[in-house]
Amino acid sequence: MKKLLALWGCCLSLATAAQQLPVLCYHNITTPGQHQNDLLHVDSRQFEQQLKTLADSGYHTILPDEMVALLQQHKPFPARAVMITFDDSHDVHYSIAAPLLQRYHFKGVFFVMTVTLNKPHYLSSANIKALSDEGHTVASHTWDHPRPDGYQDWDKELLLPRRQLEKITGRPVWYIAYPFGAYNDSIIAHVKQAGYKAAFQLNRRPEASNELYTLRRMLVDGRWSGTQLLREISRYVTP
């Protein structure tokens, strides 16, 4: 029996380390015909089709607080759970994406780079406050989206955005997404020191020794139909 329990515990540890939760990453949500759909652009019709397919297939969203709690407790994720995230603070995340999320009873995670606050075509403080009040998660995407070798002022890149967003929302900001999905040991150490509970990257499997600070996301291709998105999710969660 002890051997069976040990084997079960090992399998559970491997399952959580593989992060069996699809975390979708979007950037630009465009109006139809504005831009060709690709890895960084999806028009509103295609985006809605993807959301509708998820909803029709029984998917529901969870947010980082629940995800991190389950990982820390070594518990499985709920069946057909998905996280939907948005990078780079575009104003269309509020004007286009958020209403579509609401239509399908989904909540999202909005990673905000605060250098763009209140600038044309980017999220305003009022937008960010409204997203938070509507039950979405507002999180950090650093101050000005530096490359891995571009972090010159750690307080400016990591602490200042937290303080700005917390002041706007009135809620703690515990999560961050690495610009370009890129990170290294030094960045992870500073993110921990800045008080973040978890950090998200792109595409690579989480590191067993730093799972909460290397949570992976998948870039959603704007050319994918809803059915293809489901196929990609299936591949993504297969160890």
Short mmCIF file of C-alpha atoms in Angstrom, two decimals:
data_model
loop_
_atom_site.label_atom_id
_atom_site.label_comp_id
_atom_site.label_asym_id
_atom_site.label_seq_id
_atom_site.Cartn_x
_atom_site.Cartn_y
_atom_site.Cartn_z
CA MET A 1 0.00 0.00 0.00
CA LYS A 2 2.83 2.42 0.86
CA LYS A 3 4.37 1.81 -2.55
CA LEU A 4 1.03 2.51 -4.26
CA LEU A 5 0.59 5.74 -2.29
CA ALA A 6 4.11 6.82 -3.16
CA LEU A 7 3.50 6.09 -6.83
CA TRP A 8 0.21 7.99 -6.75
CA GLY A 9 1.91 10.96 -5.10
CA CYS A 10 4.64 10.94 -7.74
CA CYS A 11 2.09 10.87 -10.54
CA LEU A 12 0.14 13.72 -8.95
CA SER A 13 3.31 15.79 -8.62
CA LEU A 14 4.14 15.20 -12.28
CA ALA A 15 0.61 16.12 -13.31
CA THR A 16 0.74 19.46 -11.52
CA ALA A 17 4.25 20.15 -12.78
CA ALA A 18 2.99 19.69 -16.33
CA GLN A 19 0.31 22.30 -15.56
CA GLN A 20 -2.72 20.63 -17.02
CA LEU A 21 -4.66 23.85 -17.43
CA PRO A 22 -4.97 25.69 -20.75
CA VAL A 23 -4.04 29.35 -20.24
CA LEU A 24 -4.89 31.22 -23.42
CA CYS A 25 -2.99 34.37 -24.37
CA TYR A 26 -4.44 37.10 -26.62
CA HIS A 27 -2.97 40.43 -27.69
CA ASN A 28 -4.79 42.56 -30.29
CA ILE A 29 -8.56 42.23 -30.69
CA THR A 30 -9.42 43.95 -33.96
CA THR A 31 -12.50 44.89 -35.94
CA PRO A 32 -13.12 42.62 -38.95
CA GLY A 33 -11.00 43.63 -41.92
CA GLN A 34 -8.71 45.88 -39.87
CA HIS A 35 -5.78 43.43 -39.77
CA GLN A 36 -5.03 39.95 -41.02
CA ASN A 37 -5.57 37.39 -38.27
CA ASP A 38 -2.34 35.87 -36.95
CA LEU A 39 -0.61 35.02 -33.66
CA LEU A 40 -0.94 38.58 -32.37
CA HIS A 41 -4.26 39.61 -33.93
CA VAL A 42 -7.76 38.15 -33.86
CA ASP A 43 -10.79 39.98 -35.16
CA SER A 44 -13.87 40.26 -32.97
CA ARG A 45 -15.93 37.77 -35.02
CA GLN A 46 -13.25 35.11 -34.84
CA PHE A 47 -12.68 35.83 -31.15
CA GLU A 48 -16.38 35.44 -30.43
CA GLN A 49 -16.47 32.18 -32.39
CA GLN A 50 -13.64 30.84 -30.25
CA LEU A 51 -15.42 31.90 -27.04
CA LYS A 52 -18.74 30.45 -28.20
CA THR A 53 -17.10 27.12 -29.01
CA LEU A 54 -15.52 27.03 -25.55
CA ALA A 55 -18.86 27.83 -23.90
CA ASP A 56 -20.81 25.34 -26.04
CA SER A 57 -18.23 22.68 -25.14
CA GLY A 58 -18.77 23.19 -21.43
CA TYR A 59 -15.65 25.19 -20.63
CA HIS A 60 -15.60 27.69 -17.78
CA THR A 61 -12.93 30.13 -16.66
CA ILE A 62 -10.89 30.13 -13.50
CA LEU A 63 -8.65 32.96 -12.33
CA PRO A 64 -5.09 32.94 -10.97
CA ASP A 65 -6.08 32.85 -7.28
CA GLU A 66 -7.85 29.53 -7.78
CA MET A 67 -5.17 28.16 -10.08
CA VAL A 68 -2.35 28.93 -7.67
CA ALA A 69 -4.29 27.57 -4.69
CA LEU A 70 -4.89 24.26 -6.47
CA LEU A 71 -1.24 23.97 -7.46
CA GLN A 72 -0.10 24.70 -3.93
CA GLN A 73 -2.50 22.09 -2.55
CA HIS A 74 -1.52 19.54 -5.22
CA LYS A 75 -5.15 19.26 -6.28
CA PRO A 76 -6.35 18.67 -9.85
CA PHE A 77 -7.88 21.44 -11.89
CA PRO A 78 -11.63 21.31 -12.53
CA ALA A 79 -12.71 19.54 -15.69
CA ARG A 80 -13.02 21.83 -18.72
CA ALA A 81 -11.43 24.77 -16.93
CA VAL A 82 -9.60 27.41 -18.94
CA MET A 83 -7.93 30.73 -18.22
CA ILE A 84 -8.21 33.58 -20.74
CA THR A 85 -5.52 36.27 -20.60
CA PHE A 86 -4.74 39.49 -22.47
CA ASP A 87 -1.39 41.26 -22.84
CA ASP A 88 -0.22 44.79 -23.57
CA SER A 89 -3.06 46.98 -22.27
CA HIS A 90 -4.92 47.63 -25.53
CA ASP A 91 -8.13 49.64 -25.09
CA VAL A 92 -10.03 47.05 -27.12
CA HIS A 93 -9.56 44.61 -24.26
CA TYR A 94 -12.12 46.73 -22.45
CA SER A 95 -14.31 47.89 -25.34
CA ILE A 96 -14.46 44.63 -27.36
CA ALA A 97 -13.06 41.68 -25.40
CA ALA A 98 -14.68 42.29 -22.01
CA PRO A 99 -18.27 42.54 -23.34
CA LEU A 100 -17.78 39.29 -25.28
CA LEU A 101 -16.39 37.58 -22.20
CA GLN A 102 -19.48 38.72 -20.31
CA ARG A 103 -21.76 37.40 -23.04
CA TYR A 104 -20.37 33.90 -22.51
CA HIS A 105 -20.06 34.20 -18.72
CA PHE A 106 -16.25 34.15 -18.76
CA LYS A 107 -13.77 36.14 -16.70
CA GLY A 108 -10.35 37.21 -17.93
CA VAL A 109 -6.90 38.19 -16.72
CA PHE A 110 -5.58 41.51 -18.02
CA PHE A 111 -1.79 41.95 -17.88
CA VAL A 112 -1.17 45.68 -17.93
CA MET A 113 2.07 47.51 -18.79
CA THR A 114 1.63 50.73 -16.91
CA VAL A 115 3.77 52.98 -19.12
CA THR A 116 0.74 53.16 -21.43
CA LEU A 117 -1.82 54.16 -18.77
CA ASN A 118 -4.35 56.68 -20.11
CA LYS A 119 -2.59 57.00 -23.47
CA PRO A 120 -4.52 56.86 -26.77
CA HIS A 121 -5.49 53.32 -27.83
CA TYR A 122 -4.54 51.88 -24.44
CA LEU A 123 -6.45 51.12 -21.26
CA SER A 124 -7.34 54.06 -19.07
CA SER A 125 -7.38 53.99 -15.30
CA ALA A 126 -11.18 54.01 -15.47
CA ASN A 127 -11.13 50.99 -17.80
CA ILE A 128 -8.83 49.09 -15.46
CA LYS A 129 -10.97 49.93 -12.42
CA ALA A 130 -14.10 48.78 -14.27
CA LEU A 131 -12.50 45.48 -15.32
CA SER A 132 -11.50 44.79 -11.73
CA ASP A 133 -14.94 45.73 -10.41
CA GLU A 134 -16.54 43.38 -12.95
CA GLY A 135 -14.65 40.43 -11.46
CA HIS A 136 -11.74 40.17 -13.86
CA THR A 137 -8.17 39.93 -12.61
CA VAL A 138 -5.87 42.90 -13.22
CA ALA A 139 -2.20 41.93 -13.20
CA SER A 140 1.19 43.36 -14.13
CA HIS A 141 3.06 43.20 -17.42
CA THR A 142 5.91 45.38 -16.08
CA TRP A 143 6.33 49.11 -16.62
CA ASP A 144 7.47 49.26 -20.24
CA HIS A 145 7.73 45.66 -21.53
CA PRO A 146 11.55 45.21 -21.41
CA ARG A 147 13.42 42.36 -23.02
CA PRO A 148 15.18 39.95 -20.63
CA ASP A 149 18.39 41.98 -20.72
CA GLY A 150 16.55 45.28 -20.43
CA TYR A 151 15.62 45.29 -16.75
CA GLN A 152 17.71 48.22 -15.56
CA ASP A 153 15.51 49.44 -12.71
CA TRP A 154 13.80 46.54 -10.92
CA ASP A 155 11.65 48.77 -8.72
CA LYS A 156 10.37 50.62 -11.78
CA GLU A 157 9.62 47.44 -13.72
CA LEU A 158 8.18 45.31 -10.92
CA LEU A 159 7.18 47.33 -7.85
CA LEU A 160 5.88 50.53 -9.45
CA PRO A 161 3.32 48.74 -11.68
CA ARG A 162 2.00 46.81 -8.67
CA ARG A 163 1.53 50.01 -6.69
CA GLN A 164 -0.08 51.83 -9.62
CA LEU A 165 -2.55 49.05 -10.35
CA GLU A 166 -3.37 48.48 -6.69
CA LYS A 167 -4.09 52.18 -6.28
CA ILE A 168 -6.42 52.10 -9.31
CA THR A 169 -8.28 48.91 -8.42
CA GLY A 170 -8.17 49.01 -4.64
CA ARG A 171 -7.15 45.35 -4.76
CA PRO A 172 -3.81 43.53 -4.38
CA VAL A 173 -1.90 42.66 -7.54
CA TRP A 174 -0.27 39.28 -7.10
CA TYR A 175 0.52 38.16 -10.65
CA ILE A 176 2.75 39.14 -13.54
CA ALA A 177 3.34 38.02 -17.12
CA TYR A 178 6.89 38.19 -18.43
CA PRO A 179 7.23 40.44 -21.52
CA PHE A 180 7.76 38.27 -24.59
CA GLY A 181 7.19 35.30 -22.26
CA ALA A 182 10.92 35.46 -21.55
CA TYR A 183 12.62 35.03 -18.20
CA ASN A 184 15.79 33.83 -16.50
CA ASP A 185 16.86 32.97 -12.96
CA SER A 186 17.65 36.58 -12.11
CA ILE A 187 14.24 37.81 -13.25
CA ILE A 188 12.48 35.09 -11.28
CA ALA A 189 14.43 36.02 -8.14
CA HIS A 190 13.46 39.70 -8.48
CA VAL A 191 9.81 38.83 -9.19
CA LYS A 192 9.72 36.80 -5.99
CA GLN A 193 11.44 39.59 -4.07
CA ALA A 194 8.85 42.07 -5.39
CA GLY A 195 6.13 39.99 -3.72
CA TYR A 196 4.38 38.39 -6.69
CA LYS A 197 2.75 35.04 -5.95
CA ALA A 198 3.16 33.67 -9.48
CA ALA A 199 4.37 34.59 -12.95
CA PHE A 200 3.35 33.52 -16.43
CA GLN A 201 5.55 32.79 -19.45
CA LEU A 202 4.78 31.38 -22.92
CA ASN A 203 4.87 27.89 -24.41
CA ARG A 204 7.56 26.17 -22.32
CA ARG A 205 6.63 23.62 -19.69
CA PRO A 206 6.87 24.96 -16.13
CA GLU A 207 10.14 24.37 -14.34
CA ALA A 208 9.71 21.83 -11.54
CA SER A 209 11.86 23.92 -9.21
CA ASN A 210 10.00 27.17 -9.99
CA GLU A 211 6.58 26.03 -11.13
CA LEU A 212 4.60 29.00 -9.84
CA TYR A 213 7.00 31.45 -11.51
CA THR A 214 7.09 29.69 -14.87
CA LEU A 215 3.40 29.06 -15.47
CA ARG A 216 2.89 28.57 -19.17
CA ARG A 217 0.42 30.08 -21.58
CA MET A 218 -0.41 29.31 -25.18
CA LEU A 219 -0.62 32.01 -27.83
CA VAL A 220 -3.97 31.77 -29.57
CA ASP A 221 -3.72 32.09 -33.33
CA GLY A 222 -6.37 34.42 -34.74
CA ARG A 223 -6.76 32.08 -37.71
CA TRP A 224 -7.98 29.20 -35.57
CA SER A 225 -11.63 28.28 -35.73
CA GLY A 226 -13.30 27.35 -32.47
CA THR A 227 -12.92 23.68 -33.36
CA GLN A 228 -9.21 24.09 -34.03
CA LEU A 229 -8.80 25.92 -30.74
CA LEU A 230 -10.26 22.88 -28.97
CA ARG A 231 -7.79 20.63 -30.81
CA GLU A 232 -4.88 22.85 -29.79
CA ILE A 233 -6.06 22.86 -26.18
CA SER A 234 -6.18 19.07 -26.25
CA ARG A 235 -2.57 18.93 -27.48
CA TYR A 236 -1.51 21.55 -24.96
CA VAL A 237 -2.75 19.64 -21.92
CA THR A 238 -1.43 16.25 -23.04
CA PRO A 239 1.76 15.42 -21.09
#
